[in-house]
mmCIF file with all atom_site columns, C-alpha atoms in Angstrom:
data_model
loop_
_atom_site.group_PDB
_atom_site.id
_atom_site.type_symbol
_atom_site.label_atom_id
_atom_site.label_alt_id
_atom_site.label_comp_id
_atom_site.label_asym_id
_atom_site.label_entity_id
_atom_site.label_seq_id
_atom_site.pdbx_PDB_ins_code
_atom_site.Cartn_x
_atom_site.Cartn_y
_atom_site.Cartn_z
_atom_site.occupancy
_atom_site.B_iso_or_equiv
_atom_site.pdbx_formal_charge
_atom_site.auth_seq_id
_atom_site.auth_comp_id
_atom_site.auth_asym_id
_atom_site.auth_atom_id
_atom_site.pdbx_PDB_model_num
ATOM 1   C CA . LEU A 1 1   ? 8.944   -25.080 -13.678 1.00 0.00 ? 746 LEU A CA 1
ATOM 2   C CA . SER A 1 2   ? 7.695   -21.612 -12.863 1.00 0.00 ? 747 SER A CA 1
ATOM 3   C CA . GLU A 1 3   ? 7.502   -20.534 -9.217  1.00 0.00 ? 748 GLU A CA 1
ATOM 4   C CA . LEU A 1 4   ? 3.752   -21.158 -9.228  1.00 0.00 ? 749 LEU A CA 1
ATOM 5   C CA . GLU A 1 5   ? 3.940   -24.587 -10.853 1.00 0.00 ? 750 GLU A CA 1
ATOM 6   C CA . ALA A 1 6   ? 6.728   -25.649 -8.482  1.00 0.00 ? 751 ALA A CA 1
ATOM 7   C CA . LEU A 1 7   ? 4.669   -24.601 -5.464  1.00 0.00 ? 752 LEU A CA 1
ATOM 8   C CA . MET A 1 8   ? 1.605   -26.482 -6.664  1.00 0.00 ? 753 MET A CA 1
ATOM 9   C CA . GLU A 1 9   ? 3.748   -29.552 -7.324  1.00 0.00 ? 754 GLU A CA 1
ATOM 10  C CA . ARG A 1 10  ? 5.119   -29.431 -3.769  1.00 0.00 ? 755 ARG A CA 1
ATOM 11  C CA . MET A 1 11  ? 1.598   -29.105 -2.361  1.00 0.00 ? 756 MET A CA 1
ATOM 12  C CA . LYS A 1 12  ? 0.487   -32.128 -4.352  1.00 0.00 ? 757 LYS A CA 1
ATOM 13  C CA . ARG A 1 13  ? 3.515   -34.143 -3.256  1.00 0.00 ? 758 ARG A CA 1
ATOM 14  C CA . LEU A 1 14  ? 2.954   -33.260 0.392   1.00 0.00 ? 759 LEU A CA 1
ATOM 15  C CA . GLN A 1 15  ? -0.629  -34.481 0.201   1.00 0.00 ? 760 GLN A CA 1
ATOM 16  C CA . GLU A 1 16  ? 0.463   -37.750 -1.415  1.00 0.00 ? 761 GLU A CA 1
ATOM 17  C CA . ASP A 1 17  ? 3.205   -38.292 1.177   1.00 0.00 ? 762 ASP A CA 1
ATOM 18  C CA . LYS A 1 18  ? 0.724   -37.627 3.980   1.00 0.00 ? 763 LYS A CA 1
ATOM 19  C CA . GLU A 1 19  ? -1.615  -40.268 2.603   1.00 0.00 ? 764 GLU A CA 1
ATOM 20  C CA . ASP A 1 20  ? 1.204   -42.800 2.223   1.00 0.00 ? 765 ASP A CA 1
ATOM 21  C CA . GLU A 1 21  ? 2.958   -42.362 5.575   1.00 0.00 ? 766 GLU A CA 1
ATOM 22  C CA . GLU A 1 22  ? 2.695   -39.895 8.455   1.00 0.00 ? 767 GLU A CA 1
ATOM 23  C CA . ALA A 1 23  ? 5.774   -38.740 10.341  1.00 0.00 ? 768 ALA A CA 1
ATOM 24  C CA . SER A 1 24  ? 6.195   -39.920 13.921  1.00 0.00 ? 769 SER A CA 1
ATOM 25  C CA . GLN A 1 25  ? 5.674   -37.574 16.871  1.00 0.00 ? 770 GLN A CA 1
ATOM 26  C CA . GLU A 1 26  ? 9.412   -37.629 17.537  1.00 0.00 ? 771 GLU A CA 1
ATOM 27  C CA . GLU A 1 27  ? 10.221  -36.666 13.965  1.00 0.00 ? 772 GLU A CA 1
ATOM 28  C CA . MET A 1 28  ? 7.644   -33.860 13.966  1.00 0.00 ? 773 MET A CA 1
ATOM 29  C CA . ALA A 1 29  ? 9.071   -32.523 17.247  1.00 0.00 ? 774 ALA A CA 1
ATOM 30  C CA . THR A 1 30  ? 12.561  -32.533 15.725  1.00 0.00 ? 775 THR A CA 1
ATOM 31  C CA . ARG A 1 31  ? 11.338  -30.666 12.636  1.00 0.00 ? 776 ARG A CA 1
ATOM 32  C CA . PHE A 1 32  ? 9.664   -28.046 14.807  1.00 0.00 ? 777 PHE A CA 1
ATOM 33  C CA . GLU A 1 33  ? 12.836  -27.458 16.832  1.00 0.00 ? 778 GLU A CA 1
ATOM 34  C CA . LYS A 1 34  ? 14.826  -27.054 13.628  1.00 0.00 ? 779 LYS A CA 1
ATOM 35  C CA . GLU A 1 35  ? 12.320  -24.597 12.167  1.00 0.00 ? 780 GLU A CA 1
ATOM 36  C CA . LYS A 1 36  ? 12.099  -22.670 15.445  1.00 0.00 ? 781 LYS A CA 1
ATOM 37  C CA . LYS A 1 37  ? 15.881  -22.218 15.635  1.00 0.00 ? 782 LYS A CA 1
ATOM 38  C CA . GLU A 1 38  ? 16.127  -21.187 11.994  1.00 0.00 ? 783 GLU A CA 1
ATOM 39  C CA . SER A 1 39  ? 13.325  -18.633 12.433  1.00 0.00 ? 784 SER A CA 1
ATOM 40  C CA . LEU A 1 40  ? 15.512  -16.821 14.971  1.00 0.00 ? 785 LEU A CA 1
ATOM 41  C CA . LEU A 1 41  ? 18.168  -16.422 12.276  1.00 0.00 ? 786 LEU A CA 1
ATOM 42  C CA . VAL A 1 42  ? 15.751  -14.818 9.856   1.00 0.00 ? 787 VAL A CA 1
ATOM 43  C CA . ILE A 1 43  ? 16.107  -11.062 10.225  1.00 0.00 ? 788 ILE A CA 1
ATOM 44  C CA . SER A 1 44  ? 14.048  -8.326  8.674   1.00 0.00 ? 789 SER A CA 1
ATOM 45  C CA . GLY A 1 45  ? 15.654  -7.304  5.426   1.00 0.00 ? 790 GLY A CA 1
ATOM 46  C CA . GLY A 1 46  ? 17.720  -10.442 5.034   1.00 0.00 ? 791 GLY A CA 1
ATOM 47  C CA . ILE A 1 47  ? 18.854  -13.787 6.407   1.00 0.00 ? 792 ILE A CA 1
ATOM 48  C CA . CYS A 1 48  ? 22.092  -14.577 8.199   1.00 0.00 ? 793 CYS A CA 1
ATOM 49  C CA . ALA A 1 49  ? 24.831  -15.351 5.706   1.00 0.00 ? 794 ALA A CA 1
ATOM 50  C CA . PHE A 1 50  ? 25.406  -18.959 6.671   1.00 0.00 ? 795 PHE A CA 1
ATOM 51  C CA . LEU A 1 51  ? 21.764  -19.735 5.948   1.00 0.00 ? 796 LEU A CA 1
ATOM 52  C CA . VAL A 1 52  ? 21.388  -18.117 2.528   1.00 0.00 ? 797 VAL A CA 1
ATOM 53  C CA . PRO A 1 53  ? 23.063  -15.207 0.740   1.00 0.00 ? 798 PRO A CA 1
ATOM 54  C CA . PHE A 1 54  ? 19.912  -13.093 0.544   1.00 0.00 ? 799 PHE A CA 1
ATOM 55  C CA . SER A 1 55  ? 19.504  -9.463  1.509   1.00 0.00 ? 800 SER A CA 1
ATOM 56  C CA . PHE A 1 56  ? 17.216  -6.494  1.098   1.00 0.00 ? 801 PHE A CA 1
ATOM 57  C CA . ASP A 1 57  ? 19.399  -4.177  3.190   1.00 0.00 ? 802 ASP A CA 1
ATOM 58  C CA . ASP A 1 58  ? 19.642  -1.571  0.465   1.00 0.00 ? 803 ASP A CA 1
ATOM 59  C CA . GLU A 1 59  ? 15.848  -1.242  0.479   1.00 0.00 ? 804 GLU A CA 1
ATOM 60  C CA . ILE A 1 60  ? 15.282  -0.853  4.207   1.00 0.00 ? 805 ILE A CA 1
ATOM 61  C CA . VAL A 1 61  ? 14.020  2.579   5.126   1.00 0.00 ? 806 VAL A CA 1
ATOM 62  C CA . SER A 1 62  ? 14.372  3.890   8.650   1.00 0.00 ? 807 SER A CA 1
ATOM 63  C CA . THR A 1 63  ? 10.868  4.990   9.590   1.00 0.00 ? 808 THR A CA 1
ATOM 64  C CA . ASP A 1 64  ? 10.152  7.159   12.598  1.00 0.00 ? 809 ASP A CA 1
ATOM 65  C CA . VAL A 1 65  ? 7.188   5.538   14.345  1.00 0.00 ? 810 VAL A CA 1
ATOM 66  C CA . SER A 1 66  ? 7.783   7.236   17.704  1.00 0.00 ? 811 SER A CA 1
ATOM 67  C CA . ARG A 1 67  ? 4.836   9.573   17.183  1.00 0.00 ? 812 ARG A CA 1
ATOM 68  C CA . TYR A 1 68  ? 2.498   6.581   17.135  1.00 0.00 ? 813 TYR A CA 1
ATOM 69  C CA . ILE A 1 69  ? 3.622   5.024   20.434  1.00 0.00 ? 814 ILE A CA 1
ATOM 70  C CA . GLU A 1 70  ? 4.097   6.167   24.000  1.00 0.00 ? 815 GLU A CA 1
ATOM 71  C CA . ASP A 1 71  ? 7.221   4.062   24.613  1.00 0.00 ? 816 ASP A CA 1
ATOM 72  C CA . PRO A 1 72  ? 9.809   4.600   21.811  1.00 0.00 ? 817 PRO A CA 1
ATOM 73  C CA . GLY A 1 73  ? 11.757  1.572   23.002  1.00 0.00 ? 818 GLY A CA 1
ATOM 74  C CA . PHE A 1 74  ? 8.770   -0.737  22.626  1.00 0.00 ? 819 PHE A CA 1
ATOM 75  C CA . GLY A 1 75  ? 9.158   -3.263  19.832  1.00 0.00 ? 820 GLY A CA 1
ATOM 76  C CA . TYR A 1 76  ? 9.507   -6.897  18.864  1.00 0.00 ? 821 TYR A CA 1
ATOM 77  C CA . LYS A 1 77  ? 12.129  -9.086  20.526  1.00 0.00 ? 822 LYS A CA 1
ATOM 78  C CA . ASP A 1 78  ? 12.856  -12.731 19.719  1.00 0.00 ? 823 ASP A CA 1
ATOM 79  C CA . PHE A 1 79  ? 11.385  -15.083 22.315  1.00 0.00 ? 824 PHE A CA 1
ATOM 80  C CA . ALA A 1 80  ? 14.861  -16.558 22.951  1.00 0.00 ? 825 ALA A CA 1
ATOM 81  C CA . ARG A 1 81  ? 18.480  -15.589 22.485  1.00 0.00 ? 826 ARG A CA 1
ATOM 82  C CA . ARG A 1 82  ? 20.266  -16.877 19.420  1.00 0.00 ? 827 ARG A CA 1
ATOM 83  C CA . GLY A 1 83  ? 22.683  -19.670 20.131  1.00 0.00 ? 828 GLY A CA 1
ATOM 84  C CA . GLU A 1 84  ? 20.743  -21.110 23.062  1.00 0.00 ? 829 GLU A CA 1
ATOM 85  C CA . ASP A 1 85  ? 20.571  -24.912 23.020  1.00 0.00 ? 830 ASP A CA 1
ATOM 86  C CA . HIS A 1 86  ? 17.191  -25.275 24.698  1.00 0.00 ? 831 HIS A CA 1
ATOM 87  C CA . LEU A 1 87  ? 14.689  -22.784 23.350  1.00 0.00 ? 832 LEU A CA 1
ATOM 88  C CA . PRO A 1 88  ? 11.373  -22.424 25.209  1.00 0.00 ? 833 PRO A CA 1
ATOM 89  C CA . THR A 1 89  ? 8.323   -23.983 23.574  1.00 0.00 ? 834 THR A CA 1
ATOM 90  C CA . PHE A 1 90  ? 4.688   -23.045 24.100  1.00 0.00 ? 835 PHE A CA 1
ATOM 91  C CA . ARG A 1 91  ? 2.748   -26.271 23.477  1.00 0.00 ? 836 ARG A CA 1
ATOM 92  C CA . ALA A 1 92  ? -0.526  -25.178 21.926  1.00 0.00 ? 837 ALA A CA 1
ATOM 93  C CA . GLN A 1 93  ? -2.262  -28.320 23.197  1.00 0.00 ? 838 GLN A CA 1
ATOM 94  C CA . ASP A 1 94  ? -1.648  -27.168 26.788  1.00 0.00 ? 839 ASP A CA 1
ATOM 95  C CA . TYR A 1 95  ? -3.285  -23.801 26.209  1.00 0.00 ? 840 TYR A CA 1
ATOM 96  C CA . THR A 1 96  ? -5.352  -23.306 23.081  1.00 0.00 ? 841 THR A CA 1
ATOM 97  C CA . TRP A 1 97  ? -7.404  -20.383 21.892  1.00 0.00 ? 842 TRP A CA 1
ATOM 98  C CA . GLU A 1 98  ? -10.467 -22.602 21.368  1.00 0.00 ? 843 GLU A CA 1
ATOM 99  C CA . ASN A 1 99  ? -10.404 -24.363 24.763  1.00 0.00 ? 844 ASN A CA 1
ATOM 100 C CA . HIS A 1 100 ? -8.841  -21.784 27.053  1.00 0.00 ? 845 HIS A CA 1
ATOM 101 C CA . GLY A 1 101 ? -8.205  -18.300 25.643  1.00 0.00 ? 846 GLY A CA 1
ATOM 102 C CA . PHE A 1 102 ? -11.664 -17.841 24.130  1.00 0.00 ? 847 PHE A CA 1
ATOM 103 C CA . SER A 1 103 ? -13.569 -18.463 27.380  1.00 0.00 ? 848 SER A CA 1
ATOM 104 C CA . LEU A 1 104 ? -11.176 -16.395 29.506  1.00 0.00 ? 849 LEU A CA 1
ATOM 105 C CA . VAL A 1 105 ? -11.248 -13.336 27.275  1.00 0.00 ? 850 VAL A CA 1
ATOM 106 C CA . ASN A 1 106 ? -15.054 -13.497 27.241  1.00 0.00 ? 851 ASN A CA 1
ATOM 107 C CA . ARG A 1 107 ? -15.016 -13.441 31.046  1.00 0.00 ? 852 ARG A CA 1
ATOM 108 C CA . LEU A 1 108 ? -12.757 -10.412 31.035  1.00 0.00 ? 853 LEU A CA 1
ATOM 109 C CA . TYR A 1 109 ? -14.631 -8.501  28.339  1.00 0.00 ? 854 TYR A CA 1
ATOM 110 C CA . SER A 1 110 ? -18.124 -9.706  27.508  1.00 0.00 ? 855 SER A CA 1
ATOM 111 C CA . ASP A 1 111 ? -18.588 -11.025 23.923  1.00 0.00 ? 856 ASP A CA 1
ATOM 112 C CA . ILE A 1 112 ? -15.114 -9.920  22.736  1.00 0.00 ? 857 ILE A CA 1
ATOM 113 C CA . GLY A 1 113 ? -14.135 -13.579 22.452  1.00 0.00 ? 858 GLY A CA 1
ATOM 114 C CA . HIS A 1 114 ? -16.877 -14.184 19.882  1.00 0.00 ? 859 HIS A CA 1
ATOM 115 C CA . LEU A 1 115 ? -15.772 -11.192 17.825  1.00 0.00 ? 860 LEU A CA 1
ATOM 116 C CA . LEU A 1 116 ? -12.105 -12.222 17.910  1.00 0.00 ? 861 LEU A CA 1
ATOM 117 C CA . ASP A 1 117 ? -12.912 -15.836 17.103  1.00 0.00 ? 862 ASP A CA 1
ATOM 118 C CA . GLU A 1 118 ? -15.045 -14.805 14.132  1.00 0.00 ? 863 GLU A CA 1
ATOM 119 C CA . LYS A 1 119 ? -12.214 -12.594 12.875  1.00 0.00 ? 864 LYS A CA 1
ATOM 120 C CA . PHE A 1 120 ? -9.620  -15.370 13.207  1.00 0.00 ? 865 PHE A CA 1
ATOM 121 C CA . ARG A 1 121 ? -11.824 -17.917 11.450  1.00 0.00 ? 866 ARG A CA 1
ATOM 122 C CA . MET A 1 122 ? -12.867 -15.566 8.657   1.00 0.00 ? 867 MET A CA 1
ATOM 123 C CA . VAL A 1 123 ? -9.297  -14.638 7.733   1.00 0.00 ? 868 VAL A CA 1
ATOM 124 C CA . TYR A 1 124 ? -7.984  -18.197 8.072   1.00 0.00 ? 869 TYR A CA 1
ATOM 125 C CA . ASN A 1 125 ? -10.753 -19.696 5.912   1.00 0.00 ? 870 ASN A CA 1
ATOM 126 C CA . LEU A 1 126 ? -10.838 -16.877 3.350   1.00 0.00 ? 871 LEU A CA 1
ATOM 127 C CA . THR A 1 127 ? -10.115 -18.279 -0.105  1.00 0.00 ? 872 THR A CA 1
ATOM 128 C CA . TYR A 1 128 ? -11.245 -18.030 -3.711  1.00 0.00 ? 873 TYR A CA 1
ATOM 129 C CA . ASN A 1 129 ? -9.938  -21.582 -4.283  1.00 0.00 ? 874 ASN A CA 1
ATOM 130 C CA . THR A 1 130 ? -7.489  -20.130 -6.768  1.00 0.00 ? 875 THR A CA 1
ATOM 131 C CA . MET A 1 131 ? -3.726  -19.814 -7.102  1.00 0.00 ? 876 MET A CA 1
ATOM 132 C CA . ALA A 1 132 ? -2.891  -17.144 -9.676  1.00 0.00 ? 877 ALA A CA 1
ATOM 133 C CA . THR A 1 133 ? -4.432  -18.449 -12.919 1.00 0.00 ? 878 THR A CA 1
ATOM 134 C CA . HIS A 1 134 ? -5.362  -21.861 -11.513 1.00 0.00 ? 879 HIS A CA 1
ATOM 135 C CA . GLU A 1 135 ? -8.892  -22.481 -10.244 1.00 0.00 ? 880 GLU A CA 1
ATOM 136 C CA . ASP A 1 136 ? -10.462 -25.104 -7.960  1.00 0.00 ? 881 ASP A CA 1
ATOM 137 C CA . VAL A 1 137 ? -7.318  -25.346 -5.834  1.00 0.00 ? 882 VAL A CA 1
ATOM 138 C CA . ASP A 1 138 ? -7.451  -26.375 -2.175  1.00 0.00 ? 883 ASP A CA 1
ATOM 139 C CA . THR A 1 139 ? -5.105  -23.890 -0.472  1.00 0.00 ? 884 THR A CA 1
ATOM 140 C CA . THR A 1 140 ? -5.631  -25.230 3.069   1.00 0.00 ? 885 THR A CA 1
ATOM 141 C CA . THR A 1 141 ? -2.117  -26.668 3.297   1.00 0.00 ? 886 THR A CA 1
ATOM 142 C CA . LEU A 1 142 ? -0.541  -23.379 2.251   1.00 0.00 ? 887 LEU A CA 1
ATOM 143 C CA . ARG A 1 143 ? -2.682  -21.234 4.543   1.00 0.00 ? 888 ARG A CA 1
ATOM 144 C CA . ARG A 1 144 ? -1.903  -23.479 7.502   1.00 0.00 ? 889 ARG A CA 1
ATOM 145 C CA . ALA A 1 145 ? 1.832   -23.305 6.770   1.00 0.00 ? 890 ALA A CA 1
ATOM 146 C CA . LEU A 1 146 ? 1.720   -19.496 6.790   1.00 0.00 ? 891 LEU A CA 1
ATOM 147 C CA . PHE A 1 147 ? -0.283  -19.331 10.035  1.00 0.00 ? 892 PHE A CA 1
ATOM 148 C CA . ASN A 1 148 ? 1.786   -21.955 11.847  1.00 0.00 ? 893 ASN A CA 1
ATOM 149 C CA . TYR A 1 149 ? 5.104   -20.448 10.750  1.00 0.00 ? 894 TYR A CA 1
ATOM 150 C CA . VAL A 1 150 ? 4.198   -17.183 12.486  1.00 0.00 ? 895 VAL A CA 1
ATOM 151 C CA . HIS A 1 151 ? 3.342   -19.115 15.648  1.00 0.00 ? 896 HIS A CA 1
ATOM 152 C CA . CYS A 1 152 ? 6.582   -21.059 15.279  1.00 0.00 ? 897 CYS A CA 1
ATOM 153 C CA . MET A 1 153 ? 8.500   -17.766 15.297  1.00 0.00 ? 898 MET A CA 1
ATOM 154 C CA . TYR A 1 154 ? 6.836   -17.102 18.656  1.00 0.00 ? 899 TYR A CA 1
ATOM 155 C CA . GLY A 1 155 ? 7.809   -20.550 19.971  1.00 0.00 ? 900 GLY A CA 1
ATOM 156 C CA . ILE A 1 156 ? 4.303   -22.027 19.699  1.00 0.00 ? 901 ILE A CA 1
ATOM 157 C CA . ARG A 1 157 ? 4.102   -25.654 18.602  1.00 0.00 ? 902 ARG A CA 1
ATOM 158 C CA . TYR A 1 158 ? 1.135   -27.733 17.405  1.00 0.00 ? 903 TYR A CA 1
ATOM 159 C CA . ASP A 1 159 ? 1.774   -31.417 18.094  1.00 0.00 ? 904 ASP A CA 1
ATOM 160 C CA . ASP A 1 160 ? -0.378  -32.548 15.182  1.00 0.00 ? 905 ASP A CA 1
ATOM 161 C CA . TYR A 1 161 ? 1.409   -30.410 12.576  1.00 0.00 ? 906 TYR A CA 1
ATOM 162 C CA . ASP A 1 162 ? 4.396   -31.513 10.511  1.00 0.00 ? 907 ASP A CA 1
ATOM 163 C CA . TYR A 1 163 ? 6.703   -28.481 10.334  1.00 0.00 ? 908 TYR A CA 1
ATOM 164 C CA . GLY A 1 164 ? 8.544   -30.076 7.443   1.00 0.00 ? 909 GLY A CA 1
ATOM 165 C CA . GLU A 1 165 ? 5.726   -28.608 5.340   1.00 0.00 ? 910 GLU A CA 1
ATOM 166 C CA . VAL A 1 166 ? 6.847   -25.075 6.203   1.00 0.00 ? 911 VAL A CA 1
ATOM 167 C CA . ASN A 1 167 ? 10.256  -25.481 4.592   1.00 0.00 ? 912 ASN A CA 1
ATOM 168 C CA . GLN A 1 168 ? 8.746   -27.083 1.517   1.00 0.00 ? 913 GLN A CA 1
ATOM 169 C CA . LEU A 1 169 ? 6.051   -24.465 0.936   1.00 0.00 ? 914 LEU A CA 1
ATOM 170 C CA . LEU A 1 170 ? 7.618   -21.192 2.104   1.00 0.00 ? 915 LEU A CA 1
ATOM 171 C CA . GLU A 1 171 ? 10.659  -20.098 0.127   1.00 0.00 ? 916 GLU A CA 1
ATOM 172 C CA . ARG A 1 172 ? 13.481  -17.964 1.512   1.00 0.00 ? 917 ARG A CA 1
ATOM 173 C CA . SER A 1 173 ? 12.249  -14.580 0.320   1.00 0.00 ? 918 SER A CA 1
ATOM 174 C CA . LEU A 1 174 ? 8.763   -15.295 1.692   1.00 0.00 ? 919 LEU A CA 1
ATOM 175 C CA . LYS A 1 175 ? 10.178  -16.133 5.141   1.00 0.00 ? 920 LYS A CA 1
ATOM 176 C CA . VAL A 1 176 ? 12.042  -12.821 5.150   1.00 0.00 ? 921 VAL A CA 1
ATOM 177 C CA . TYR A 1 177 ? 8.827   -11.053 4.181   1.00 0.00 ? 922 TYR A CA 1
ATOM 178 C CA . ILE A 1 178 ? 6.826   -12.887 6.859   1.00 0.00 ? 923 ILE A CA 1
ATOM 179 C CA . LYS A 1 179 ? 9.193   -11.959 9.671   1.00 0.00 ? 924 LYS A CA 1
ATOM 180 C CA . THR A 1 180 ? 9.469   -8.357  8.494   1.00 0.00 ? 925 THR A CA 1
ATOM 181 C CA . VAL A 1 181 ? 5.706   -7.832  8.195   1.00 0.00 ? 926 VAL A CA 1
ATOM 182 C CA . THR A 1 182 ? 4.985   -9.682  11.430  1.00 0.00 ? 927 THR A CA 1
ATOM 183 C CA . CYS A 1 183 ? 7.726   -8.269  13.631  1.00 0.00 ? 928 CYS A CA 1
ATOM 184 C CA . TYR A 1 184 ? 8.946   -5.065  11.979  1.00 0.00 ? 929 TYR A CA 1
ATOM 185 C CA . PRO A 1 185 ? 6.104   -3.866  9.708   1.00 0.00 ? 930 PRO A CA 1
ATOM 186 C CA . GLU A 1 186 ? 7.591   -0.364  9.401   1.00 0.00 ? 931 GLU A CA 1
ATOM 187 C CA . ARG A 1 187 ? 10.572  -1.896  7.549   1.00 0.00 ? 932 ARG A CA 1
ATOM 188 C CA . THR A 1 188 ? 8.484   -3.599  4.882   1.00 0.00 ? 933 THR A CA 1
ATOM 189 C CA . THR A 1 189 ? 9.325   -2.483  1.343   1.00 0.00 ? 934 THR A CA 1
ATOM 190 C CA . LYS A 1 190 ? 7.701   -2.905  -2.031  1.00 0.00 ? 935 LYS A CA 1
ATOM 191 C CA . ARG A 1 191 ? 10.718  -4.874  -3.175  1.00 0.00 ? 936 ARG A CA 1
ATOM 192 C CA . MET A 1 192 ? 10.082  -7.456  -0.443  1.00 0.00 ? 937 MET A CA 1
ATOM 193 C CA . TYR A 1 193 ? 6.429   -7.617  -1.449  1.00 0.00 ? 938 TYR A CA 1
ATOM 194 C CA . ASP A 1 194 ? 7.321   -8.082  -5.111  1.00 0.00 ? 939 ASP A CA 1
ATOM 195 C CA . SER A 1 195 ? 10.025  -10.675 -4.407  1.00 0.00 ? 940 SER A CA 1
ATOM 196 C CA . TYR A 1 196 ? 7.740   -13.612 -3.616  1.00 0.00 ? 941 TYR A CA 1
ATOM 197 C CA . TRP A 1 197 ? 4.887   -15.277 -5.523  1.00 0.00 ? 942 TRP A CA 1
ATOM 198 C CA . ARG A 1 198 ? 5.431   -13.038 -8.546  1.00 0.00 ? 943 ARG A CA 1
ATOM 199 C CA . GLN A 1 199 ? 2.679   -14.755 -10.520 1.00 0.00 ? 944 GLN A CA 1
ATOM 200 C CA . PHE A 1 200 ? 0.017   -14.372 -7.828  1.00 0.00 ? 945 PHE A CA 1
ATOM 201 C CA . LYS A 1 201 ? -2.724  -11.756 -7.798  1.00 0.00 ? 946 LYS A CA 1
ATOM 202 C CA . HIS A 1 202 ? -2.484  -8.806  -5.444  1.00 0.00 ? 947 HIS A CA 1
ATOM 203 C CA . SER A 1 203 ? -5.633  -9.963  -3.655  1.00 0.00 ? 948 SER A CA 1
ATOM 204 C CA . GLU A 1 204 ? -3.940  -13.277 -2.848  1.00 0.00 ? 949 GLU A CA 1
ATOM 205 C CA . LYS A 1 205 ? -0.834  -11.557 -1.502  1.00 0.00 ? 950 LYS A CA 1
ATOM 206 C CA . VAL A 1 206 ? -2.958  -9.170  0.566   1.00 0.00 ? 951 VAL A CA 1
ATOM 207 C CA . HIS A 1 207 ? -4.622  -12.247 2.054   1.00 0.00 ? 952 HIS A CA 1
ATOM 208 C CA . VAL A 1 208 ? -1.143  -13.387 3.135   1.00 0.00 ? 953 VAL A CA 1
ATOM 209 C CA . ASN A 1 209 ? -0.754  -10.120 5.046   1.00 0.00 ? 954 ASN A CA 1
ATOM 210 C CA . LEU A 1 210 ? -4.116  -10.635 6.761   1.00 0.00 ? 955 LEU A CA 1
ATOM 211 C CA . LEU A 1 211 ? -3.122  -14.171 7.771   1.00 0.00 ? 956 LEU A CA 1
ATOM 212 C CA . LEU A 1 212 ? 0.186   -12.970 9.200   1.00 0.00 ? 957 LEU A CA 1
ATOM 213 C CA . MET A 1 213 ? -1.426  -10.227 11.258  1.00 0.00 ? 958 MET A CA 1
ATOM 214 C CA . GLU A 1 214 ? -4.147  -12.473 12.682  1.00 0.00 ? 959 GLU A CA 1
ATOM 215 C CA . ALA A 1 215 ? -1.618  -15.218 13.474  1.00 0.00 ? 960 ALA A CA 1
ATOM 216 C CA . ARG A 1 216 ? 0.544   -12.705 15.331  1.00 0.00 ? 961 ARG A CA 1
ATOM 217 C CA . MET A 1 217 ? -2.414  -11.327 17.260  1.00 0.00 ? 962 MET A CA 1
ATOM 218 C CA . GLN A 1 218 ? -3.531  -14.815 18.300  1.00 0.00 ? 963 GLN A CA 1
ATOM 219 C CA . ALA A 1 219 ? 0.022   -15.726 19.381  1.00 0.00 ? 964 ALA A CA 1
ATOM 220 C CA . GLU A 1 220 ? 0.247   -12.599 21.539  1.00 0.00 ? 965 GLU A CA 1
ATOM 221 C CA . LEU A 1 221 ? -3.162  -13.295 23.053  1.00 0.00 ? 966 LEU A CA 1
ATOM 222 C CA . LEU A 1 222 ? -2.192  -16.876 23.905  1.00 0.00 ? 967 LEU A CA 1
ATOM 223 C CA . TYR A 1 223 ? 0.860   -15.739 25.857  1.00 0.00 ? 968 TYR A CA 1
ATOM 224 C CA . ALA A 1 224 ? -1.040  -12.952 27.628  1.00 0.00 ? 969 ALA A CA 1
ATOM 225 C CA . LEU A 1 225 ? -4.108  -15.032 28.480  1.00 0.00 ? 970 LEU A CA 1
ATOM 226 C CA . ARG A 1 226 ? -2.007  -17.973 29.674  1.00 0.00 ? 971 ARG A CA 1
ATOM 227 C CA . ALA A 1 227 ? -0.188  -15.604 32.050  1.00 0.00 ? 972 ALA A CA 1
ATOM 228 C CA . ILE A 1 228 ? -3.524  -14.257 33.342  1.00 0.00 ? 973 ILE A CA 1
ATOM 229 C CA . THR A 1 229 ? -4.810  -17.806 33.830  1.00 0.00 ? 974 THR A CA 1
ATOM 230 C CA . ARG A 1 230 ? -1.750  -18.750 35.868  1.00 0.00 ? 975 ARG A CA 1
ATOM 231 C CA . HIS A 1 231 ? -2.173  -15.620 37.963  1.00 0.00 ? 976 HIS A CA 1
ATOM 232 C CA . LEU A 1 232 ? -5.837  -16.355 38.646  1.00 0.00 ? 977 LEU A CA 1
ATOM 233 C CA . THR A 1 233 ? -5.126  -19.959 39.654  1.00 0.00 ? 978 THR A CA 1
#
């Protein structure tokens, strides 16, 4: 099968499996922990050798972004150290954007919550119902996997989501691309962009970038707004 056909087949199989039998809460928690730990091993430009022999190191360009920021040392850091047995988890059900973050940010800055919420929803729901040359395709499962994988990298877990879907829908090169774009955008190369979903249209791959950026922004807001809430109470 081509990359596209294989992906569509996995999406179909996931839907059928979900209808037949849902995973238990314990199993879904285990799958999240596994995915969370593996996401720490994914590095921009490649993946640690014992995971997969995959690397873009020869394509990485050192970009000077210091002129765009006041603190040259400011940058992304993993939410936990590699090798730790008990990695911290942000349970989304305890502090959600819809039930907590939205109302707080509106209190802090009038109406900004509505604008942010509209932006999140628009990007998340954006679809032509196509996958490359295929039409009338429900891409909800794929879009949710992309969004939730970014939150997983930030230690955020949704209790009602089966993270086994992430590994089935997002191939190795796409995970490398996701972490690079999300955490180290200045290191993104055309080769990384070209390496995944080769049969997809550029508009569809640009939509992936929009999803990644909005997922990252929402994750950062959740951490910041939860900290403000704890301070206020």
